[in-house]
């Protein structure tokens, strides 16, 4: 059994964060695995240093269109398999999922559709999670799910929950997704260790962050068989640059 440190961050533009050296606090922590969402870059737009980061195996999936979406994974441990889907290849998933198989566990890195705007966007979001849940129900391996879920689960996870109940990211059908995830045996690591703490990972603006008006949209979930292996699950709120804060998990696997 070894200790594993994972940091996940909706970076809101990997090239900008790299240019401004705002990624340095993450790499200085020397985590075993780094997960970035909303990279907003094609592979050929990346700096060579990002493409071949020292000590890390790197995997990139660009967004649907330039300057939108995309995820990147850096891992000191070389995975046995990396897929950009759950069960079968799917255009909806390829820029939002990295499904990594390691010897002792699976890591599912996700960047959920926001669901905002027209009705079809909400339908795409619900479809995304239906596919995730179907996949998890058929899996029996130790599993970590991490990334930007674009869902605030409980009233403790969003400012003004009553007035937010009719807005995307806190709709009943979205919150039910997290309920269903827990019903099939997955555990919200932050809430497990910080039962009553109100702390947010996402804000609409810097002004909203200063006023404490945010939501917790970023998660580490683990399968039940990893529940007792969690050492730390926290929001790293001293890293600036994005509208999200990084989150960190330290776990024994």
PDB file of C-alpha atoms in Angstrom:
ATOM      1  CA  UNK A   1       0.000   0.000   0.000  1.00  0.00           C
ATOM      2  CA  UNK A   2       1.311   3.445  -0.891  1.00  0.00           C
ATOM      3  CA  UNK A   3       0.238   7.011  -0.256  1.00  0.00           C
ATOM      4  CA  UNK A   4      -1.197   8.814  -3.270  1.00  0.00           C
ATOM      5  CA  UNK A   5      -1.570  12.583  -3.600  1.00  0.00           C
ATOM      6  CA  UNK A   6      -3.946  13.866  -6.291  1.00  0.00           C
ATOM      7  CA  UNK A   7      -4.732  17.503  -7.115  1.00  0.00           C
ATOM      8  CA  UNK A   8      -7.634  18.479  -9.373  1.00  0.00           C
ATOM      9  CA  UNK A   9      -8.251  21.994 -10.693  1.00  0.00           C
ATOM     10  CA  UNK A  10     -10.578  23.648 -13.182  1.00  0.00           C
ATOM     11  CA  UNK A  11      -7.783  25.770 -14.546  1.00  0.00           C
ATOM     12  CA  UNK A  12      -9.793  27.973 -16.947  1.00  0.00           C
ATOM     13  CA  UNK A  13      -7.122  28.108 -19.644  1.00  0.00           C
ATOM     14  CA  UNK A  14      -3.937  26.065 -19.329  1.00  0.00           C
ATOM     15  CA  UNK A  15      -1.869  28.344 -21.581  1.00  0.00           C
ATOM     16  CA  UNK A  16      -2.754  31.459 -19.576  1.00  0.00           C
ATOM     17  CA  UNK A  17      -2.103  29.751 -16.236  1.00  0.00           C
ATOM     18  CA  UNK A  18       1.243  28.447 -17.553  1.00  0.00           C
ATOM     19  CA  UNK A  19       2.293  31.810 -18.966  1.00  0.00           C
ATOM     20  CA  UNK A  20       1.434  33.578 -15.700  1.00  0.00           C
ATOM     21  CA  UNK A  21       3.207  30.876 -13.649  1.00  0.00           C
ATOM     22  CA  UNK A  22      -0.028  30.231 -11.757  1.00  0.00           C
ATOM     23  CA  UNK A  23       0.433  26.481 -12.088  1.00  0.00           C
ATOM     24  CA  UNK A  24       3.680  26.567 -10.115  1.00  0.00           C
ATOM     25  CA  UNK A  25       2.025  26.049  -6.698  1.00  0.00           C
ATOM     26  CA  UNK A  26       0.458  22.856  -8.027  1.00  0.00           C
ATOM     27  CA  UNK A  27       3.657  21.401  -9.476  1.00  0.00           C
ATOM     28  CA  UNK A  28       5.630  22.504  -6.406  1.00  0.00           C
ATOM     29  CA  UNK A  29       3.461  20.158  -4.347  1.00  0.00           C
ATOM     30  CA  UNK A  30       4.807  17.289  -6.523  1.00  0.00           C
ATOM     31  CA  UNK A  31       1.519  15.368  -6.485  1.00  0.00           C
ATOM     32  CA  UNK A  32       1.433  11.876  -7.928  1.00  0.00           C
ATOM     33  CA  UNK A  33      -1.436  12.814 -10.234  1.00  0.00           C
ATOM     34  CA  UNK A  34      -2.628  16.210 -11.486  1.00  0.00           C
ATOM     35  CA  UNK A  35      -5.997  16.699 -13.140  1.00  0.00           C
ATOM     36  CA  UNK A  36      -6.824  19.893 -15.038  1.00  0.00           C
ATOM     37  CA  UNK A  37     -10.231  20.772 -16.448  1.00  0.00           C
ATOM     38  CA  UNK A  38     -11.237  23.495 -18.905  1.00  0.00           C
ATOM     39  CA  UNK A  39      -7.812  23.615 -20.518  1.00  0.00           C
ATOM     40  CA  UNK A  40      -9.151  25.502 -23.579  1.00  0.00           C
ATOM     41  CA  UNK A  41      -6.340  24.366 -25.870  1.00  0.00           C
ATOM     42  CA  UNK A  42      -5.557  22.033 -28.723  1.00  0.00           C
ATOM     43  CA  UNK A  43      -2.461  19.846 -28.377  1.00  0.00           C
ATOM     44  CA  UNK A  44      -0.472  21.792 -30.966  1.00  0.00           C
ATOM     45  CA  UNK A  45      -1.078  25.024 -29.024  1.00  0.00           C
ATOM     46  CA  UNK A  46       0.616  23.757 -25.864  1.00  0.00           C
ATOM     47  CA  UNK A  47       4.105  24.690 -24.731  1.00  0.00           C
ATOM     48  CA  UNK A  48       6.630  21.894 -25.191  1.00  0.00           C
ATOM     49  CA  UNK A  49       7.256  21.910 -21.449  1.00  0.00           C
ATOM     50  CA  UNK A  50       3.612  21.010 -20.831  1.00  0.00           C
ATOM     51  CA  UNK A  51       3.637  18.265 -23.455  1.00  0.00           C
ATOM     52  CA  UNK A  52       6.585  16.536 -21.801  1.00  0.00           C
ATOM     53  CA  UNK A  53       6.485  17.536 -18.147  1.00  0.00           C
ATOM     54  CA  UNK A  54       9.456  16.090 -16.283  1.00  0.00           C
ATOM     55  CA  UNK A  55       8.600  13.066 -14.094  1.00  0.00           C
ATOM     56  CA  UNK A  56       5.062  12.866 -15.483  1.00  0.00           C
ATOM     57  CA  UNK A  57       3.226  10.916 -18.158  1.00  0.00           C
ATOM     58  CA  UNK A  58       0.842  13.379 -19.793  1.00  0.00           C
ATOM     59  CA  UNK A  59      -2.510  12.889 -21.498  1.00  0.00           C
ATOM     60  CA  UNK A  60      -4.594  15.568 -23.213  1.00  0.00           C
ATOM     61  CA  UNK A  61      -8.085  15.778 -24.614  1.00  0.00           C
ATOM     62  CA  UNK A  62      -9.016  19.084 -26.291  1.00  0.00           C
ATOM     63  CA  UNK A  63     -12.415  20.712 -26.001  1.00  0.00           C
ATOM     64  CA  UNK A  64     -15.222  20.445 -28.514  1.00  0.00           C
ATOM     65  CA  UNK A  65     -14.101  23.718 -30.083  1.00  0.00           C
ATOM     66  CA  UNK A  66     -11.069  25.960 -29.631  1.00  0.00           C
ATOM     67  CA  UNK A  67     -11.073  27.955 -26.373  1.00  0.00           C
ATOM     68  CA  UNK A  68     -13.810  25.809 -24.820  1.00  0.00           C
ATOM     69  CA  UNK A  69     -13.525  22.790 -22.496  1.00  0.00           C
ATOM     70  CA  UNK A  70     -10.802  20.171 -22.575  1.00  0.00           C
ATOM     71  CA  UNK A  71      -8.986  18.185 -19.870  1.00  0.00           C
ATOM     72  CA  UNK A  72      -5.412  17.141 -19.125  1.00  0.00           C
ATOM     73  CA  UNK A  73      -3.942  14.499 -16.828  1.00  0.00           C
ATOM     74  CA  UNK A  74      -0.369  14.294 -15.545  1.00  0.00           C
ATOM     75  CA  UNK A  75       0.630  11.132 -13.690  1.00  0.00           C
ATOM     76  CA  UNK A  76       3.909   9.942 -12.210  1.00  0.00           C
ATOM     77  CA  UNK A  77       2.452   6.427 -12.316  1.00  0.00           C
ATOM     78  CA  UNK A  78       2.034   5.157 -15.852  1.00  0.00           C
ATOM     79  CA  UNK A  79      -1.516   3.844 -16.306  1.00  0.00           C
ATOM     80  CA  UNK A  80      -2.096   0.478 -17.960  1.00  0.00           C
ATOM     81  CA  UNK A  81      -4.868   1.950 -20.084  1.00  0.00           C
ATOM     82  CA  UNK A  82      -6.281   5.404 -20.840  1.00  0.00           C
ATOM     83  CA  UNK A  83      -9.731   5.723 -22.414  1.00  0.00           C
ATOM     84  CA  UNK A  84     -11.710   8.838 -23.272  1.00  0.00           C
ATOM     85  CA  UNK A  85     -15.053   7.204 -22.596  1.00  0.00           C
ATOM     86  CA  UNK A  86     -16.850   4.973 -20.090  1.00  0.00           C
ATOM     87  CA  UNK A  87     -18.165   1.815 -21.770  1.00  0.00           C
ATOM     88  CA  UNK A  88     -18.000   2.644 -25.487  1.00  0.00           C
ATOM     89  CA  UNK A  89     -16.519   5.519 -27.543  1.00  0.00           C
ATOM     90  CA  UNK A  90     -18.840   8.508 -27.532  1.00  0.00           C
ATOM     91  CA  UNK A  91     -18.423  11.978 -29.054  1.00  0.00           C
ATOM     92  CA  UNK A  92     -20.098  13.576 -26.035  1.00  0.00           C
ATOM     93  CA  UNK A  93     -17.444  12.149 -23.724  1.00  0.00           C
ATOM     94  CA  UNK A  94     -14.138  12.408 -25.539  1.00  0.00           C
ATOM     95  CA  UNK A  95     -13.322  15.960 -24.402  1.00  0.00           C
ATOM     96  CA  UNK A  96     -14.748  15.470 -20.907  1.00  0.00           C
ATOM     97  CA  UNK A  97     -13.557  12.069 -19.696  1.00  0.00           C
ATOM     98  CA  UNK A  98     -10.269  10.340 -19.018  1.00  0.00           C
ATOM     99  CA  UNK A  99     -10.773   6.845 -17.711  1.00  0.00           C
ATOM    100  CA  UNK A 100      -7.414   5.648 -16.403  1.00  0.00           C
ATOM    101  CA  UNK A 101      -6.731   2.077 -15.329  1.00  0.00           C
ATOM    102  CA  UNK A 102      -3.867   1.493 -12.894  1.00  0.00           C
ATOM    103  CA  UNK A 103      -2.757  -1.766 -11.301  1.00  0.00           C
ATOM    104  CA  UNK A 104      -4.620  -1.248  -8.040  1.00  0.00           C
ATOM    105  CA  UNK A 105      -7.392   1.219  -8.889  1.00  0.00           C
ATOM    106  CA  UNK A 106      -9.270   3.122 -11.553  1.00  0.00           C
ATOM    107  CA  UNK A 107      -9.290   6.901 -11.811  1.00  0.00           C
ATOM    108  CA  UNK A 108     -12.104   8.598 -13.686  1.00  0.00           C
ATOM    109  CA  UNK A 109     -11.284  12.222 -14.483  1.00  0.00           C
ATOM    110  CA  UNK A 110     -14.362  14.193 -15.526  1.00  0.00           C
ATOM    111  CA  UNK A 111     -15.368  17.663 -16.592  1.00  0.00           C
ATOM    112  CA  UNK A 112     -19.143  17.658 -16.659  1.00  0.00           C
ATOM    113  CA  UNK A 113     -21.162  19.712 -19.151  1.00  0.00           C
ATOM    114  CA  UNK A 114     -22.422  22.820 -17.371  1.00  0.00           C
ATOM    115  CA  UNK A 115     -26.021  22.320 -18.445  1.00  0.00           C
ATOM    116  CA  UNK A 116     -26.597  26.065 -18.707  1.00  0.00           C
ATOM    117  CA  UNK A 117     -28.469  27.818 -21.480  1.00  0.00           C
ATOM    118  CA  UNK A 118     -30.993  25.997 -23.652  1.00  0.00           C
ATOM    119  CA  UNK A 119     -32.820  22.834 -22.590  1.00  0.00           C
ATOM    120  CA  UNK A 120     -30.704  20.528 -24.758  1.00  0.00           C
ATOM    121  CA  UNK A 121     -27.627  21.484 -22.710  1.00  0.00           C
ATOM    122  CA  UNK A 122     -29.309  20.229 -19.540  1.00  0.00           C
ATOM    123  CA  UNK A 123     -30.255  17.036 -21.367  1.00  0.00           C
ATOM    124  CA  UNK A 124     -26.620  16.526 -22.412  1.00  0.00           C
ATOM    125  CA  UNK A 125     -25.532  16.932 -18.810  1.00  0.00           C
ATOM    126  CA  UNK A 126     -28.050  14.394 -17.537  1.00  0.00           C
ATOM    127  CA  UNK A 127     -27.058  11.988 -20.333  1.00  0.00           C
ATOM    128  CA  UNK A 128     -23.385  12.385 -19.376  1.00  0.00           C
ATOM    129  CA  UNK A 129     -24.111  11.327 -15.820  1.00  0.00           C
ATOM    130  CA  UNK A 130     -26.447   8.516 -16.829  1.00  0.00           C
ATOM    131  CA  UNK A 131     -23.548   7.006 -18.788  1.00  0.00           C
ATOM    132  CA  UNK A 132     -21.194   7.464 -15.847  1.00  0.00           C
ATOM    133  CA  UNK A 133     -23.597   5.795 -13.419  1.00  0.00           C
ATOM    134  CA  UNK A 134     -24.232   2.884 -15.802  1.00  0.00           C
ATOM    135  CA  UNK A 135     -20.490   2.348 -16.112  1.00  0.00           C
ATOM    136  CA  UNK A 136     -19.901   2.456 -12.358  1.00  0.00           C
ATOM    137  CA  UNK A 137     -22.653  -0.060 -11.689  1.00  0.00           C
ATOM    138  CA  UNK A 138     -20.791  -2.600 -13.806  1.00  0.00           C
ATOM    139  CA  UNK A 139     -17.366  -1.924 -12.277  1.00  0.00           C
ATOM    140  CA  UNK A 140     -15.972  -3.820  -9.292  1.00  0.00           C
ATOM    141  CA  UNK A 141     -12.525  -2.226  -9.019  1.00  0.00           C
ATOM    142  CA  UNK A 142     -11.389   0.350  -6.465  1.00  0.00           C
ATOM    143  CA  UNK A 143     -12.333   3.648  -8.080  1.00  0.00           C
ATOM    144  CA  UNK A 144     -11.680   7.361  -7.637  1.00  0.00           C
ATOM    145  CA  UNK A 145     -13.831   9.883  -9.518  1.00  0.00           C
ATOM    146  CA  UNK A 146     -12.489  13.432  -9.646  1.00  0.00           C
ATOM    147  CA  UNK A 147     -13.017  16.751 -11.362  1.00  0.00           C
ATOM    148  CA  UNK A 148     -15.496  19.541 -11.919  1.00  0.00           C
ATOM    149  CA  UNK A 149     -18.957  18.004 -11.517  1.00  0.00           C
ATOM    150  CA  UNK A 150     -20.841  21.277 -12.104  1.00  0.00           C
ATOM    151  CA  UNK A 151     -23.266  20.255  -9.345  1.00  0.00           C
ATOM    152  CA  UNK A 152     -23.659  21.555  -5.808  1.00  0.00           C
ATOM    153  CA  UNK A 153     -25.077  18.642  -3.856  1.00  0.00           C
ATOM    154  CA  UNK A 154     -26.550  20.004  -0.642  1.00  0.00           C
ATOM    155  CA  UNK A 155     -27.536  23.353   0.888  1.00  0.00           C
ATOM    156  CA  UNK A 156     -24.123  23.326   2.594  1.00  0.00           C
ATOM    157  CA  UNK A 157     -22.501  23.390  -0.847  1.00  0.00           C
ATOM    158  CA  UNK A 158     -23.945  26.616  -2.249  1.00  0.00           C
ATOM    159  CA  UNK A 159     -24.643  30.157  -1.116  1.00  0.00           C
ATOM    160  CA  UNK A 160     -28.338  31.056  -0.732  1.00  0.00           C
ATOM    161  CA  UNK A 161     -29.616  27.522  -1.443  1.00  0.00           C
ATOM    162  CA  UNK A 162     -33.271  28.566  -1.408  1.00  0.00           C
ATOM    163  CA  UNK A 163     -32.866  31.163  -4.151  1.00  0.00           C
ATOM    164  CA  UNK A 164     -30.461  28.872  -6.049  1.00  0.00           C
ATOM    165  CA  UNK A 165     -32.904  25.966  -6.228  1.00  0.00           C
ATOM    166  CA  UNK A 166     -34.174  27.000  -9.662  1.00  0.00           C
ATOM    167  CA  UNK A 167     -30.755  27.586 -11.184  1.00  0.00           C
ATOM    168  CA  UNK A 168     -28.447  25.244 -13.074  1.00  0.00           C
ATOM    169  CA  UNK A 169     -25.951  23.365 -10.850  1.00  0.00           C
ATOM    170  CA  UNK A 170     -28.491  23.113  -8.013  1.00  0.00           C
ATOM    171  CA  UNK A 171     -31.582  21.765  -9.755  1.00  0.00           C
ATOM    172  CA  UNK A 172     -33.319  18.785  -8.160  1.00  0.00           C
ATOM    173  CA  UNK A 173     -32.496  16.499 -11.093  1.00  0.00           C
ATOM    174  CA  UNK A 174     -28.811  17.458 -10.828  1.00  0.00           C
ATOM    175  CA  UNK A 175     -28.624  16.951  -7.079  1.00  0.00           C
ATOM    176  CA  UNK A 176     -30.280  13.540  -7.544  1.00  0.00           C
ATOM    177  CA  UNK A 177     -27.269  12.500  -9.622  1.00  0.00           C
ATOM    178  CA  UNK A 178     -25.053  12.816  -6.539  1.00  0.00           C
ATOM    179  CA  UNK A 179     -27.692  11.004  -4.473  1.00  0.00           C
ATOM    180  CA  UNK A 180     -27.618   8.152  -6.993  1.00  0.00           C
ATOM    181  CA  UNK A 181     -23.826   8.094  -6.970  1.00  0.00           C
ATOM    182  CA  UNK A 182     -23.873   7.679  -3.195  1.00  0.00           C
ATOM    183  CA  UNK A 183     -26.585   5.011  -3.395  1.00  0.00           C
ATOM    184  CA  UNK A 184     -24.344   2.791  -5.515  1.00  0.00           C
ATOM    185  CA  UNK A 185     -21.572   3.060  -2.949  1.00  0.00           C
ATOM    186  CA  UNK A 186     -19.485   6.161  -3.667  1.00  0.00           C
ATOM    187  CA  UNK A 187     -18.366   8.568  -0.968  1.00  0.00           C
ATOM    188  CA  UNK A 188     -17.857  12.349  -1.152  1.00  0.00           C
ATOM    189  CA  UNK A 189     -14.427  12.513   0.481  1.00  0.00           C
ATOM    190  CA  UNK A 190     -14.570  16.180   1.476  1.00  0.00           C
ATOM    191  CA  UNK A 191     -17.954  15.848   3.137  1.00  0.00           C
ATOM    192  CA  UNK A 192     -16.901  12.617   4.860  1.00  0.00           C
ATOM    193  CA  UNK A 193     -14.023  14.404   6.611  1.00  0.00           C
ATOM    194  CA  UNK A 194     -15.688  17.818   6.927  1.00  0.00           C
ATOM    195  CA  UNK A 195     -19.283  16.985   7.728  1.00  0.00           C
ATOM    196  CA  UNK A 196     -20.563  20.460   8.532  1.00  0.00           C
ATOM    197  CA  UNK A 197     -17.944  22.719   6.969  1.00  0.00           C
ATOM    198  CA  UNK A 198     -19.201  25.294   4.504  1.00  0.00           C
ATOM    199  CA  UNK A 199     -16.450  25.922   1.990  1.00  0.00           C
ATOM    200  CA  UNK A 200     -16.711  26.625  -1.715  1.00  0.00           C
ATOM    201  CA  UNK A 201     -14.515  25.729  -4.685  1.00  0.00           C
ATOM    202  CA  UNK A 202     -16.124  27.865  -7.419  1.00  0.00           C
ATOM    203  CA  UNK A 203     -17.253  31.456  -7.828  1.00  0.00           C
ATOM    204  CA  UNK A 204     -18.811  33.441 -10.677  1.00  0.00           C
ATOM    205  CA  UNK A 205     -16.301  36.263 -10.249  1.00  0.00           C
ATOM    206  CA  UNK A 206     -13.492  37.514  -8.031  1.00  0.00           C
ATOM    207  CA  UNK A 207     -15.945  39.894  -6.386  1.00  0.00           C
ATOM    208  CA  UNK A 208     -18.261  36.967  -5.572  1.00  0.00           C
ATOM    209  CA  UNK A 209     -15.296  35.101  -4.103  1.00  0.00           C
ATOM    210  CA  UNK A 210     -14.399  38.048  -1.892  1.00  0.00           C
ATOM    211  CA  UNK A 211     -18.006  38.150  -0.667  1.00  0.00           C
ATOM    212  CA  UNK A 212     -18.065  34.402  -0.040  1.00  0.00           C
ATOM    213  CA  UNK A 213     -20.782  33.782  -2.620  1.00  0.00           C
ATOM    214  CA  UNK A 214     -19.810  30.503  -4.233  1.00  0.00           C
ATOM    215  CA  UNK A 215     -20.544  26.821  -4.625  1.00  0.00           C
ATOM    216  CA  UNK A 216     -18.714  23.541  -4.121  1.00  0.00           C
ATOM    217  CA  UNK A 217     -18.736  22.031  -7.607  1.00  0.00           C
ATOM    218  CA  UNK A 218     -15.420  20.119  -7.518  1.00  0.00           C
ATOM    219  CA  UNK A 219     -15.203  16.675  -5.944  1.00  0.00           C
ATOM    220  CA  UNK A 220     -13.263  13.569  -5.160  1.00  0.00           C
ATOM    221  CA  UNK A 221     -15.560  10.567  -4.828  1.00  0.00           C
ATOM    222  CA  UNK A 222     -14.203   7.135  -3.931  1.00  0.00           C
ATOM    223  CA  UNK A 223     -15.733   3.684  -3.917  1.00  0.00           C
ATOM    224  CA  UNK A 224     -16.767   2.285  -0.542  1.00  0.00           C
ATOM    225  CA  UNK A 225     -13.714   0.020  -0.376  1.00  0.00           C
ATOM    226  CA  UNK A 226     -11.455   3.113  -0.282  1.00  0.00           C
ATOM    227  CA  UNK A 227     -13.464   5.004   2.314  1.00  0.00           C
ATOM    228  CA  UNK A 228     -11.200   4.115   5.224  1.00  0.00           C
ATOM    229  CA  UNK A 229      -8.034   4.893   3.248  1.00  0.00           C
ATOM    230  CA  UNK A 230      -8.624   8.648   2.978  1.00  0.00           C
ATOM    231  CA  UNK A 231      -6.154  10.835   4.871  1.00  0.00           C
ATOM    232  CA  UNK A 232      -6.912  14.318   3.536  1.00  0.00           C
ATOM    233  CA  UNK A 233      -9.600  15.791   1.291  1.00  0.00           C
ATOM    234  CA  UNK A 234      -9.515  19.555   1.090  1.00  0.00           C
ATOM    235  CA  UNK A 235     -10.114  22.680  -0.955  1.00  0.00           C
ATOM    236  CA  UNK A 236      -6.837  24.504  -1.573  1.00  0.00           C
ATOM    237  CA  UNK A 237      -8.073  28.078  -1.441  1.00  0.00           C
ATOM    238  CA  UNK A 238      -4.714  29.880  -1.499  1.00  0.00           C
ATOM    239  CA  UNK A 239      -4.096  29.248  -5.229  1.00  0.00           C
ATOM    240  CA  UNK A 240      -5.263  32.044  -7.504  1.00  0.00           C
ATOM    241  CA  UNK A 241      -5.822  32.343 -11.254  1.00  0.00           C
ATOM    242  CA  UNK A 242      -9.102  30.585 -11.970  1.00  0.00           C
ATOM    243  CA  UNK A 243     -12.700  30.973 -10.839  1.00  0.00           C
ATOM    244  CA  UNK A 244     -12.186  27.600  -9.159  1.00  0.00           C
ATOM    245  CA  UNK A 245      -9.855  26.553  -6.367  1.00  0.00           C
ATOM    246  CA  UNK A 246      -7.874  23.327  -6.641  1.00  0.00           C
ATOM    247  CA  UNK A 247      -8.936  20.366  -4.538  1.00  0.00           C
ATOM    248  CA  UNK A 248      -6.594  17.790  -3.037  1.00  0.00           C
ATOM    249  CA  UNK A 249      -6.938  14.154  -2.013  1.00  0.00           C
ATOM    250  CA  UNK A 250      -4.372  12.127  -0.101  1.00  0.00           C
ATOM    251  CA  UNK A 251      -5.263   8.464   0.087  1.00  0.00           C
ATOM    252  CA  UNK A 252      -3.574   5.136   0.768  1.00  0.00           C
ATOM    253  CA  UNK A 253      -3.900   2.592  -2.018  1.00  0.00           C
TER     254      UNK A 253
END
